[in-house]
Amino acid sequence: MTTVISKLRTGHVGLNVTDLDRSLAFYRDALGFQVLGEGKEEGRRFAFLGQDGELLLTLWQQADGAFAPASAGLHHLALSAGAIEEVRAYEERLRSLGVEFAYEGVVAHGEGAASGGIFFHDPDGTRLEISVPTGAEGASAPTAGAPTCGFF
């Protein structure tokens, strides 16, 4: 009997954070995630976040310092939106909350690409992206000859 192996897909992503309350506020208020579950025991704090009941992100309060781009591990967390208008709405919301952006406005994923989005950082400096596969036609690509999401 042969075992059928299905295609894998990304499940949820787990992030270490330095301050769970601060990160919860960011992912809830800035990105619209809902708290699906939370562990509040001292020394073992965590939160399960999602949308429409689906787990998408876990936060673990166990980091001693900010995100380190030069260390092995997570490079960035990419989130997909349905349309470029949604990306721009997130950009407006994030700006109103004082979030730090890597680039000014919507940028293309590469020179001449139709895909693109916004690139920013969470409170611990973790690099985040909200993008769409089309709709960024004509937007500039901040890094010539390399993927935009690779070097921000």
mmCIF file of C-alpha atoms in Angstrom:
data_model
loop_
_atom_site.group_PDB
_atom_site.id
_atom_site.type_symbol
_atom_site.label_atom_id
_atom_site.label_comp_id
_atom_site.label_asym_id
_atom_site.label_seq_id
_atom_site.Cartn_x
_atom_site.Cartn_y
_atom_site.Cartn_z
ATOM 1 C CA MET A 1 0.000 0.000 0.000
ATOM 2 C CA THR A 2 1.393 3.382 -1.012
ATOM 3 C CA THR A 3 0.936 6.344 1.270
ATOM 4 C CA VAL A 4 -0.369 9.394 -0.542
ATOM 5 C CA ILE A 5 1.489 12.525 0.472
ATOM 6 C CA SER A 6 -0.377 15.773 0.021
ATOM 7 C CA LYS A 7 1.240 19.093 -0.747
ATOM 8 C CA LEU A 8 2.404 20.967 2.287
ATOM 9 C CA ARG A 9 1.310 24.523 2.921
ATOM 10 C CA THR A 10 2.267 26.995 5.558
ATOM 11 C CA GLY A 11 0.230 26.579 8.705
ATOM 12 C CA HIS A 12 0.748 29.217 11.363
ATOM 13 C CA VAL A 13 3.907 31.216 12.036
ATOM 14 C CA GLY A 14 5.354 31.544 15.529
ATOM 15 C CA LEU A 15 7.222 34.689 16.561
ATOM 16 C CA ASN A 16 9.260 35.301 19.701
ATOM 17 C CA VAL A 17 8.473 38.707 21.187
ATOM 18 C CA THR A 18 9.907 40.757 24.028
ATOM 19 C CA ASP A 19 6.605 42.192 25.325
ATOM 20 C CA LEU A 20 3.453 40.173 24.648
ATOM 21 C CA ASP A 21 1.040 42.975 25.560
ATOM 22 C CA ARG A 22 2.735 45.411 23.166
ATOM 23 C CA SER A 23 2.850 42.849 20.344
ATOM 24 C CA LEU A 24 -0.766 41.806 20.915
ATOM 25 C CA ALA A 25 -1.862 45.424 20.594
ATOM 26 C CA PHE A 26 0.115 45.813 17.358
ATOM 27 C CA TYR A 27 -1.141 42.663 15.639
ATOM 28 C CA ARG A 28 -4.706 43.298 16.828
ATOM 29 C CA ASP A 29 -4.979 47.047 16.189
ATOM 30 C CA ALA A 30 -2.684 47.450 13.183
ATOM 31 C CA LEU A 31 -3.396 44.221 11.319
ATOM 32 C CA GLY A 32 -6.807 43.142 12.587
ATOM 33 C CA PHE A 33 -5.857 39.771 14.088
ATOM 34 C CA GLN A 34 -8.170 38.297 16.718
ATOM 35 C CA VAL A 35 -6.949 36.611 19.908
ATOM 36 C CA LEU A 36 -8.007 32.957 19.674
ATOM 37 C CA GLY A 37 -6.286 31.870 22.878
ATOM 38 C CA GLU A 38 -3.810 33.162 25.416
ATOM 39 C CA GLY A 39 -1.492 31.794 28.080
ATOM 40 C CA LYS A 40 -1.013 34.227 30.945
ATOM 41 C CA GLU A 41 1.115 32.215 33.367
ATOM 42 C CA GLU A 42 4.184 34.193 34.476
ATOM 43 C CA GLY A 43 7.220 33.025 32.520
ATOM 44 C CA ARG A 44 5.058 31.194 29.948
ATOM 45 C CA ARG A 45 3.048 33.909 28.203
ATOM 46 C CA PHE A 46 1.800 33.340 24.664
ATOM 47 C CA ALA A 47 -1.079 34.178 22.347
ATOM 48 C CA PHE A 48 -2.743 32.448 19.408
ATOM 49 C CA LEU A 49 -3.913 34.935 16.771
ATOM 50 C CA GLY A 50 -6.041 34.443 13.698
ATOM 51 C CA GLN A 51 -8.858 35.573 11.497
ATOM 52 C CA ASP A 52 -12.304 33.992 11.206
ATOM 53 C CA GLY A 53 -11.294 31.354 13.746
ATOM 54 C CA GLU A 54 -8.259 30.157 11.752
ATOM 55 C CA LEU A 55 -4.921 30.161 13.581
ATOM 56 C CA LEU A 56 -2.360 32.201 11.628
ATOM 57 C CA LEU A 57 0.179 33.515 14.110
ATOM 58 C CA THR A 58 1.478 32.617 17.548
ATOM 59 C CA LEU A 59 3.355 35.043 19.769
ATOM 60 C CA TRP A 60 5.719 33.733 22.435
ATOM 61 C CA GLN A 61 7.086 36.106 25.073
ATOM 62 C CA GLN A 62 10.569 34.627 25.307
ATOM 63 C CA ALA A 63 12.871 36.964 23.369
ATOM 64 C CA ASP A 64 15.603 38.876 25.153
ATOM 65 C CA GLY A 65 16.133 41.441 22.407
ATOM 66 C CA ALA A 66 14.842 42.839 19.133
ATOM 67 C CA PHE A 67 14.686 41.014 15.801
ATOM 68 C CA ALA A 68 18.171 40.411 14.377
ATOM 69 C CA PRO A 69 18.150 40.483 10.551
ATOM 70 C CA ALA A 70 21.680 39.057 10.345
ATOM 71 C CA SER A 71 20.864 35.967 12.434
ATOM 72 C CA ALA A 72 19.622 32.663 11.049
ATOM 73 C CA GLY A 73 15.866 32.155 11.292
ATOM 74 C CA LEU A 74 12.888 34.160 10.142
ATOM 75 C CA HIS A 75 13.716 36.631 7.361
ATOM 76 C CA HIS A 76 10.312 38.300 7.143
ATOM 77 C CA LEU A 77 6.627 37.528 7.474
ATOM 78 C CA ALA A 78 4.647 38.105 4.261
ATOM 79 C CA LEU A 79 0.888 38.602 4.433
ATOM 80 C CA SER A 80 -1.344 38.610 1.345
ATOM 81 C CA ALA A 81 -4.196 41.015 0.696
ATOM 82 C CA GLY A 82 -6.994 40.646 -1.842
ATOM 83 C CA ALA A 83 -6.439 43.892 -3.773
ATOM 84 C CA ILE A 84 -4.061 46.852 -3.941
ATOM 85 C CA GLU A 85 -6.746 49.034 -2.336
ATOM 86 C CA GLU A 86 -6.575 46.835 0.764
ATOM 87 C CA VAL A 87 -2.784 47.247 0.878
ATOM 88 C CA ARG A 88 -3.223 51.023 0.734
ATOM 89 C CA ALA A 89 -5.853 50.877 3.502
ATOM 90 C CA TYR A 90 -3.413 48.937 5.697
ATOM 91 C CA GLU A 91 -0.720 51.483 4.864
ATOM 92 C CA GLU A 92 -2.998 54.305 6.037
ATOM 93 C CA ARG A 93 -3.883 52.454 9.254
ATOM 94 C CA LEU A 94 -0.242 51.632 9.992
ATOM 95 C CA ARG A 95 0.875 55.220 9.369
ATOM 96 C CA SER A 96 -1.810 56.518 11.738
ATOM 97 C CA LEU A 97 -0.329 54.221 14.408
ATOM 98 C CA GLY A 98 3.215 55.518 13.823
ATOM 99 C CA VAL A 99 4.567 52.242 12.402
ATOM 100 C CA GLU A 100 8.076 52.336 10.887
ATOM 101 C CA PHE A 101 8.166 51.609 7.131
ATOM 102 C CA ALA A 102 11.120 50.252 5.177
ATOM 103 C CA TYR A 103 10.076 52.046 1.957
ATOM 104 C CA GLU A 104 7.794 54.944 1.136
ATOM 105 C CA GLY A 105 4.382 53.682 0.027
ATOM 106 C CA VAL A 106 3.579 50.720 -2.194
ATOM 107 C CA VAL A 107 6.611 49.352 -4.015
ATOM 108 C CA ALA A 108 6.992 46.626 -6.641
ATOM 109 C CA HIS A 109 8.549 43.262 -5.782
ATOM 110 C CA GLY A 110 11.054 43.833 -8.568
ATOM 111 C CA GLU A 111 11.718 46.027 -11.571
ATOM 112 C CA GLY A 112 8.637 45.973 -13.827
ATOM 113 C CA ALA A 113 6.713 43.559 -11.572
ATOM 114 C CA ALA A 114 2.940 43.687 -11.220
ATOM 115 C CA SER A 115 3.179 42.355 -7.671
ATOM 116 C CA GLY A 116 4.121 44.498 -4.732
ATOM 117 C CA GLY A 117 3.097 45.926 -1.418
ATOM 118 C CA ILE A 118 4.194 47.670 1.738
ATOM 119 C CA PHE A 119 7.123 46.746 3.967
ATOM 120 C CA PHE A 120 7.302 47.661 7.645
ATOM 121 C CA HIS A 121 8.356 46.478 11.108
ATOM 122 C CA ASP A 122 6.529 45.256 14.182
ATOM 123 C CA PRO A 123 7.397 46.570 17.686
ATOM 124 C CA ASP A 124 10.345 44.144 17.993
ATOM 125 C CA GLY A 125 11.691 45.026 14.549
ATOM 126 C CA THR A 126 10.427 41.884 12.801
ATOM 127 C CA ARG A 127 10.154 42.621 9.101
ATOM 128 C CA LEU A 128 6.619 42.409 7.686
ATOM 129 C CA GLU A 129 5.095 42.684 4.233
ATOM 130 C CA ILE A 130 1.516 43.032 2.993
ATOM 131 C CA SER A 131 1.333 42.440 -0.735
ATOM 132 C CA VAL A 132 -0.779 41.472 -3.716
ATOM 133 C CA PRO A 133 0.117 39.543 -6.898
ATOM 134 C CA THR A 134 -1.132 42.339 -9.175
ATOM 135 C CA GLY A 135 -1.945 46.017 -8.849
ATOM 136 C CA ALA A 136 1.526 47.442 -8.246
ATOM 137 C CA GLU A 137 2.246 47.979 -11.935
ATOM 138 C CA GLY A 138 4.211 51.189 -12.323
ATOM 139 C CA ALA A 139 5.367 51.274 -8.703
ATOM 140 C CA SER A 140 9.087 51.696 -8.208
ATOM 141 C CA ALA A 141 11.329 48.852 -7.072
ATOM 142 C CA PRO A 142 13.628 50.138 -4.319
ATOM 143 C CA THR A 143 16.453 47.634 -4.947
ATOM 144 C CA ALA A 144 17.607 47.330 -8.561
ATOM 145 C CA GLY A 145 18.267 43.790 -9.717
ATOM 146 C CA ALA A 146 17.086 42.098 -6.500
ATOM 147 C CA PRO A 147 13.753 41.138 -4.909
ATOM 148 C CA THR A 148 12.363 43.973 -2.797
ATOM 149 C CA CYS A 149 11.425 41.592 0.021
ATOM 150 C CA GLY A 150 14.987 40.287 0.232
ATOM 151 C CA PHE A 151 16.966 43.252 1.507
ATOM 152 C CA PHE A 152 14.774 45.594 3.534
#
